[in-house]
Amino acid sequence: MSVVQDIDYLAVAPPLVVALVAVAVVVVDALLPAARRAVTGWLALGGLVVAGALLVPLAGDRRETFCVGGGGLVLPSCSYVVEDLTLVFQALVVAGAAVVVLLSIDTVRDDRLPSGEYFFLLLASVTGALTLAAARDLLTLVVALEVVSLPAFALVALRRDDPRAGEAALKLFLVSVVSTAVMLFGLSLVYGVTGHVHLDRIATALDVPGDRTAVLVLGVTLALAGFGFKVAAVPFHFWAPDVYQGAAVPVAAFLSVVSKAAGFVGLAVLLTEGFAPYADVWGPTIAVVAALTMTVGNLAALRQRHAVRLLAWSSVAQSGYMLVPLGAATVGEVDAVLPATVAYVLAYGVMNLGAFSIVTLVGRHRPANDLEDYRGLARTEPLSAFALAFSLACLAGLPPGLLGLFAKVVVFQAPVDSGAGWLALVMAVNVVVGLFYYLAWAALIYARPAGDPAQGPPSYRISWSDGVAIGMTLGAAVLLSVLPDTILRFG
Amino acid sequence: MTDLLLPLLLALPAAGALGLLVAPPRRAERLAVRFGLAVTTATFAVAGWAVAADAATDVEWVPTLGLRLHLGVDGVSSPLLLLTCGLTALCTAYLLRVRPEAGRLRALVGLILLLEVGMVGTFVALDLLLFFVFFEVVLVPMWFVIAQWGDDSVPGDRRRAANLFILYTLLGSVVMLVGILLVGSQAGTFDMVELADRQGADMSRGIQVLAFLALGLGFAVKTPMWPLHTWLPDAHTAAPTVGSVLLAGVLLKMGTYGFVRVALPVAPEGAEVVAPFLGALAVVGIVYGSLACLAQTDLKRLIAFSSVSHMGFVLLGISTLTPVGVNGALYANIAHGLITGLLFFLVGAIKDRHHTASIAVLGGGLYERMPRLGGLLAFAAVASLGLPGLAGFWGEMLVLLGAFDPATELNRPYYLVLMALAGLGVVLTTTYFASMLRRVAQGTSYQAWRDAVLMRDASRFELLVWAPVVALVLVLGLWPGWLLDASDPVVQTLLSAQRVIVG
């Protein structure tokens, strides 16, 4: 057997390109005079566009690389697999990161953040997210997950003049370390018993009916913790509001969409490919976590007066919805729940980025970013107001936000099909609670401006980059509302 | 061509709403109502054409979900469809002269058009998921109509009423979604025509009961059935006139229509188990609603509670599971839509003139002060209490007849008791309407109202808007066969499982 492997460079091209551009950003930043460093943002955007373009030739067939074993009738086990699921998430990550970069261009300039470091860290995290979507062994999964997380701590802490940023970064770091430690312990138990790191081999090793040890049950359960942190599921959720508020708004958008999507794809792959035979162990656990997550998120969101904090709690609640299909999985039917999770994560990415892009825009003019700052937005900024209201309708899952409605329908379908009716009912109540705060916000947008109507809120000059970001998210949300099948058929 | 009619019917108001959204604000504000009237009139014309041509459409929309754009009209849905388009057109026409104090006509007309999309869609959808989507479309526009144009004489009142409305209805409809998905996962299709054909053949009795309960909860909140009615009086009282008219005239019908179109044929065995409870709650609603009416001090609230009572009759008719009862329910449905729509128009007109709807503050003397308005109020009240010869009579009579002879698998003596109690409700209805007329219309006016300068009787314009409704109340009262002949064959097929058991 040859020691040197052939690497399918086309398969690994998207994360590779992003990583190279990340390095290029640092170099360019060091070489340019301070006044011209804004170009790093556009460089980062270019890198993402190239990475996105490289996804196109990958579509269709399954590609594997970094494989071991195999020969004869035994198939090799691979660490890096590109399939439909991978590509869909990589596309979401690339597109989401592109929107975040566009939103960041003005933020970096206005807040005087160090642009080289900022975009380097962002792209480094994106590299991790892209790899995570393709990772099919425990080590690659863990390393990729950490590559997503570590730059995020620094990104949050970059706002050096705001003491909340430091506190937020520390909180994020501590929760992450604890959950990663728990997860590593769980994974080491799994590895210790099965002797494998590749997910397909673990699945085969676990699939021995009647021979189930407590160690494995414990290992599988603990392994959920690390991903629970990434997706902000209860009880690893409480970092979210403080961190989102402490960080620059585009960074919060990144954490709530790109980083969360990465967490979900990792979780989904680990559970459905590696731990599929133990669905009766992790299924009910996740169902309980999902119910708690949506309830806690929604109840806390009801009380928020700050736009970013509200979105933070709402995205905790949305994580709960995304976990529902996984919670409804049963042994032997595990793959059936995958499309629902994928669809909801994609829809969530589009609608949450839509909301965040308007919140970023308003935050530029109203740094407090309280909900009251949105009163009468429709008068002066009808298009932005509509974009935000439409995103909120999608998040609430009510027409005209058909994207969110269809996403909720597929999520509801999973527990109804598998007989976990209680979970569907908990979610039903939560959807109603959620509507309350989304609607209250939408009503503020369309309310009469307070005080002197002639003065009103100022109308904003929307920069080119913000405009493209808003246009991308609104366009995607409207298009997918009409043609939801585009995202419903994956997994 | 005919397969484009129903999509056009939905696209017209949707495009109209979109047009108002993107139009330049100043000009749109000025032309909004005329534009809205043009759109709703065109929609009404298309609806008439679609009914005449028996239009149908069946196109794939979201194959992964099994969701098809399957639309159609028949004898059960077409009267409701015409009622919806007609009332919407009249509401926009009414706005030509009678403007709400809150202004912002562009937004109001846009929301009414959106409402129309949802209402029309609900009545023409033949796919369960599509039905659900349209069922939800009405929520947000109606919330805005109540919360922004509602009566705010008590600060925060309209907002609370609007919230109550949307939270109640959404809770019901989300549970209904669970029911729909349960049906879909058991039967493997969301197509309402096919599901009605199968009459629940793929579902065990237990599943059918669950499905009927889940679906029924959504419809019961919307209808509303006692004890889930508590959102209704507040919402009706707070809503502006056009909001109340559409709420009472159309939105409530979406619930009862859902029972007949979805719940009964999809889960017939479930219906059999739940029907006695449904009947009992319906009768409680009838009696409770009319007793509550006797205690009301506000005209709008009184009409709202009378809706609870009347919708109780509709539910009782459905719970008999017989063609007679269900036909009666559908008839009462339409009659209530017309009569209560008219009542809310009239009470709205009274409230606009006096800036109050409190019976005590209004005092008597409406006949003397405003003979046309007073006369119409008396006409609508008498129609509502079910005077033979007017629309309200036939529906309730058929319902009582249905309860007298319910489906064979139901307990007849039990239904006779229900019938007797519902009969008591009829007496109470007469009492509260008579008492209302005595307190508001008869007698002499307070001096304050006589001195008021702007106290005009109904204008010629208002009479013109109300005239079609008045005429229909008369027509439906005199020629009931006109509507029953249309609905009966469809009801027979929707209820075919019961007939098989009987046969």
PDB file of C-alpha atoms in Angstrom, chain A residues 9-142:
ATOM      1  CA  TYR A   9      -8.030  18.432  -5.368  1.00  0.00           C
ATOM      2  CA  LEU A  10     -11.271  19.406  -7.023  1.00  0.00           C
ATOM      3  CA  ALA A  11     -13.215  17.911  -4.129  1.00  0.00           C
ATOM      4  CA  VAL A  12     -11.253  19.851  -1.516  1.00  0.00           C
ATOM      5  CA  ALA A  13     -10.964  22.987  -3.646  1.00  0.00           C
ATOM      6  CA  PRO A  14     -13.660  25.103  -1.948  1.00  0.00           C
ATOM      7  CA  PRO A  15     -12.186  25.040   1.586  1.00  0.00           C
ATOM      8  CA  LEU A  16      -8.689  25.159   0.153  1.00  0.00           C
ATOM      9  CA  VAL A  17      -9.377  28.297  -1.856  1.00  0.00           C
ATOM     10  CA  VAL A  18     -10.955  30.010   1.128  1.00  0.00           C
ATOM     11  CA  ALA A  19      -7.982  29.091   3.315  1.00  0.00           C
ATOM     12  CA  LEU A  20      -5.513  30.423   0.746  1.00  0.00           C
ATOM     13  CA  VAL A  21      -7.458  33.640   0.337  1.00  0.00           C
ATOM     14  CA  ALA A  22      -7.522  33.989   4.129  1.00  0.00           C
ATOM     15  CA  VAL A  23      -3.733  33.938   4.146  1.00  0.00           C
ATOM     16  CA  ALA A  24      -3.633  36.300   1.184  1.00  0.00           C
ATOM     17  CA  VAL A  25      -5.843  38.732   3.112  1.00  0.00           C
ATOM     18  CA  VAL A  26      -3.306  38.922   5.939  1.00  0.00           C
ATOM     19  CA  VAL A  27      -0.409  39.417   3.535  1.00  0.00           C
ATOM     20  CA  VAL A  28      -2.163  42.085   1.511  1.00  0.00           C
ATOM     21  CA  ASP A  29      -3.226  43.843   4.682  1.00  0.00           C
ATOM     22  CA  ALA A  30       0.372  43.947   5.893  1.00  0.00           C
ATOM     23  CA  LEU A  31       1.687  45.307   2.611  1.00  0.00           C
ATOM     24  CA  LEU A  32      -0.905  48.006   1.978  1.00  0.00           C
ATOM     25  CA  PRO A  33      -0.943  51.439   3.611  1.00  0.00           C
ATOM     26  CA  ALA A  34      -3.659  51.826   6.231  1.00  0.00           C
ATOM     27  CA  ALA A  35      -5.850  53.975   4.002  1.00  0.00           C
ATOM     28  CA  ARG A  36      -6.248  51.309   1.355  1.00  0.00           C
ATOM     29  CA  ARG A  37      -6.862  48.293   3.544  1.00  0.00           C
ATOM     30  CA  ALA A  38     -10.572  48.287   2.740  1.00  0.00           C
ATOM     31  CA  VAL A  39      -9.611  46.238  -0.293  1.00  0.00           C
ATOM     32  CA  THR A  40      -9.211  43.186   1.966  1.00  0.00           C
ATOM     33  CA  GLY A  41     -12.983  42.960   2.257  1.00  0.00           C
ATOM     34  CA  TRP A  42     -13.387  42.757  -1.490  1.00  0.00           C
ATOM     35  CA  LEU A  43     -10.562  40.231  -1.640  1.00  0.00           C
ATOM     36  CA  ALA A  44     -12.375  38.061   0.888  1.00  0.00           C
ATOM     37  CA  LEU A  45     -15.575  38.401  -1.126  1.00  0.00           C
ATOM     38  CA  GLY A  46     -13.714  37.390  -4.271  1.00  0.00           C
ATOM     39  CA  GLY A  47     -12.380  34.307  -2.531  1.00  0.00           C
ATOM     40  CA  LEU A  48     -15.881  33.290  -1.520  1.00  0.00           C
ATOM     41  CA  VAL A  49     -17.195  33.825  -5.029  1.00  0.00           C
ATOM     42  CA  VAL A  50     -14.452  31.569  -6.421  1.00  0.00           C
ATOM     43  CA  ALA A  51     -15.173  28.945  -3.774  1.00  0.00           C
ATOM     44  CA  GLY A  52     -18.856  29.144  -4.682  1.00  0.00           C
ATOM     45  CA  ALA A  53     -18.050  28.754  -8.370  1.00  0.00           C
ATOM     46  CA  LEU A  54     -15.951  25.681  -7.562  1.00  0.00           C
ATOM     47  CA  LEU A  55     -19.005  24.010  -6.042  1.00  0.00           C
ATOM     48  CA  VAL A  56     -20.689  23.948  -9.442  1.00  0.00           C
ATOM     49  CA  PRO A  57     -18.521  21.277 -11.148  1.00  0.00           C
ATOM     50  CA  LEU A  58     -18.838  19.101  -8.021  1.00  0.00           C
ATOM     51  CA  ALA A  59     -22.602  18.820  -8.326  1.00  0.00           C
ATOM     52  CA  GLY A  60     -24.093  15.505  -9.264  1.00  0.00           C
ATOM     53  CA  ASP A  61     -21.674  12.722  -8.414  1.00  0.00           C
ATOM     54  CA  ARG A  62     -20.241  11.620  -5.113  1.00  0.00           C
ATOM     55  CA  ARG A  63     -16.519  12.213  -4.588  1.00  0.00           C
ATOM     56  CA  GLU A  64     -14.362  10.784  -1.855  1.00  0.00           C
ATOM     57  CA  THR A  65     -10.835  11.486  -0.823  1.00  0.00           C
ATOM     58  CA  PHE A  66      -8.466  10.813   2.066  1.00  0.00           C
ATOM     59  CA  CYS A  67      -9.527   7.192   2.122  1.00  0.00           C
ATOM     60  CA  VAL A  68      -8.054   4.236   3.991  1.00  0.00           C
ATOM     61  CA  GLY A  69      -8.459   0.492   3.741  1.00  0.00           C
ATOM     62  CA  GLY A  70     -10.535  -1.067   1.060  1.00  0.00           C
ATOM     63  CA  GLY A  71      -9.476  -3.555  -1.527  1.00  0.00           C
ATOM     64  CA  GLY A  72     -11.256  -6.589  -2.773  1.00  0.00           C
ATOM     65  CA  LEU A  73     -14.889  -6.461  -1.837  1.00  0.00           C
ATOM     66  CA  VAL A  74     -14.376  -4.071   1.083  1.00  0.00           C
ATOM     67  CA  LEU A  75     -15.046  -0.450   0.287  1.00  0.00           C
ATOM     68  CA  PRO A  76     -12.546   2.082   1.567  1.00  0.00           C
ATOM     69  CA  SER A  77     -13.544   4.456   4.352  1.00  0.00           C
ATOM     70  CA  CYS A  78     -13.061   8.080   3.530  1.00  0.00           C
ATOM     71  CA  SER A  79     -12.559  11.142   5.703  1.00  0.00           C
ATOM     72  CA  TYR A  80     -13.692  13.690   3.169  1.00  0.00           C
ATOM     73  CA  VAL A  81     -16.829  13.028   1.167  1.00  0.00           C
ATOM     74  CA  VAL A  82     -18.549  15.370  -1.241  1.00  0.00           C
ATOM     75  CA  GLU A  83     -22.193  14.472  -1.793  1.00  0.00           C
ATOM     76  CA  ASP A  84     -25.451  16.381  -2.183  1.00  0.00           C
ATOM     77  CA  LEU A  85     -25.700  17.072   1.525  1.00  0.00           C
ATOM     78  CA  THR A  86     -22.145  18.438   1.609  1.00  0.00           C
ATOM     79  CA  LEU A  87     -22.666  20.682  -1.386  1.00  0.00           C
ATOM     80  CA  VAL A  88     -25.933  22.109  -0.132  1.00  0.00           C
ATOM     81  CA  PHE A  89     -24.379  23.119   3.148  1.00  0.00           C
ATOM     82  CA  GLN A  90     -21.207  24.391   1.508  1.00  0.00           C
ATOM     83  CA  ALA A  91     -23.354  26.528  -0.765  1.00  0.00           C
ATOM     84  CA  LEU A  92     -25.238  27.898   2.250  1.00  0.00           C
ATOM     85  CA  VAL A  93     -21.971  28.582   4.084  1.00  0.00           C
ATOM     86  CA  VAL A  94     -20.383  30.325   1.112  1.00  0.00           C
ATOM     87  CA  ALA A  95     -23.468  32.413   0.330  1.00  0.00           C
ATOM     88  CA  GLY A  96     -24.061  33.242   3.983  1.00  0.00           C
ATOM     89  CA  ALA A  97     -20.433  34.210   4.478  1.00  0.00           C
ATOM     90  CA  ALA A  98     -20.591  36.379   1.360  1.00  0.00           C
ATOM     91  CA  VAL A  99     -23.566  38.272   2.810  1.00  0.00           C
ATOM     92  CA  VAL A 100     -21.696  38.649   6.102  1.00  0.00           C
ATOM     93  CA  VAL A 101     -18.624  39.989   4.291  1.00  0.00           C
ATOM     94  CA  LEU A 102     -20.753  42.485   2.375  1.00  0.00           C
ATOM     95  CA  LEU A 103     -22.367  43.670   5.605  1.00  0.00           C
ATOM     96  CA  SER A 104     -18.965  43.833   7.287  1.00  0.00           C
ATOM     97  CA  ILE A 105     -17.365  46.177   4.766  1.00  0.00           C
ATOM     98  CA  ASP A 106     -19.049  49.274   6.204  1.00  0.00           C
ATOM     99  CA  THR A 107     -18.934  47.977   9.762  1.00  0.00           C
ATOM    100  CA  VAL A 108     -15.177  47.439   9.657  1.00  0.00           C
ATOM    101  CA  ARG A 109     -14.699  50.963   8.337  1.00  0.00           C
ATOM    102  CA  ASP A 110     -17.113  52.692  10.730  1.00  0.00           C
ATOM    103  CA  ASP A 111     -16.075  50.813  13.879  1.00  0.00           C
ATOM    104  CA  ARG A 112     -12.388  51.049  12.881  1.00  0.00           C
ATOM    105  CA  LEU A 113     -11.873  47.326  13.239  1.00  0.00           C
ATOM    106  CA  PRO A 114      -8.561  45.915  11.953  1.00  0.00           C
ATOM    107  CA  SER A 115      -9.687  44.777   8.527  1.00  0.00           C
ATOM    108  CA  GLY A 116      -6.909  42.283   7.809  1.00  0.00           C
ATOM    109  CA  GLU A 117      -7.464  40.375  11.030  1.00  0.00           C
ATOM    110  CA  TYR A 118     -11.229  40.628  10.721  1.00  0.00           C
ATOM    111  CA  PHE A 119     -11.540  39.109   7.276  1.00  0.00           C
ATOM    112  CA  PHE A 120      -8.763  36.581   7.947  1.00  0.00           C
ATOM    113  CA  LEU A 121     -10.593  35.280  11.002  1.00  0.00           C
ATOM    114  CA  LEU A 122     -13.895  35.238   9.151  1.00  0.00           C
ATOM    115  CA  LEU A 123     -12.476  33.226   6.256  1.00  0.00           C
ATOM    116  CA  ALA A 124     -10.643  30.882   8.620  1.00  0.00           C
ATOM    117  CA  SER A 125     -13.921  30.100  10.321  1.00  0.00           C
ATOM    118  CA  VAL A 126     -15.565  29.609   6.921  1.00  0.00           C
ATOM    119  CA  THR A 127     -12.824  27.127   6.005  1.00  0.00           C
ATOM    120  CA  GLY A 128     -13.733  25.110   9.060  1.00  0.00           C
ATOM    121  CA  ALA A 129     -17.434  25.233   8.208  1.00  0.00           C
ATOM    122  CA  LEU A 130     -16.802  24.069   4.638  1.00  0.00           C
ATOM    123  CA  THR A 131     -14.647  21.187   5.860  1.00  0.00           C
ATOM    124  CA  LEU A 132     -17.164  20.208   8.508  1.00  0.00           C
ATOM    125  CA  ALA A 133     -19.807  19.667   5.843  1.00  0.00           C
ATOM    126  CA  ALA A 134     -17.587  17.075   4.167  1.00  0.00           C
ATOM    127  CA  ALA A 135     -15.997  15.488   7.252  1.00  0.00           C
ATOM    128  CA  ARG A 136     -16.813  11.812   7.702  1.00  0.00           C
ATOM    129  CA  ASP A 137     -14.518  10.773  10.536  1.00  0.00           C
ATOM    130  CA  LEU A 138     -14.424  11.780  14.177  1.00  0.00           C
ATOM    131  CA  LEU A 139     -11.064  13.528  14.045  1.00  0.00           C
ATOM    132  CA  THR A 140     -11.878  15.611  10.992  1.00  0.00           C
ATOM    133  CA  LEU A 141     -15.233  16.486  12.537  1.00  0.00           C
ATOM    134  CA  VAL A 142     -13.680  17.674  15.786  1.00  0.00           C
TER     135      VAL A 142
END
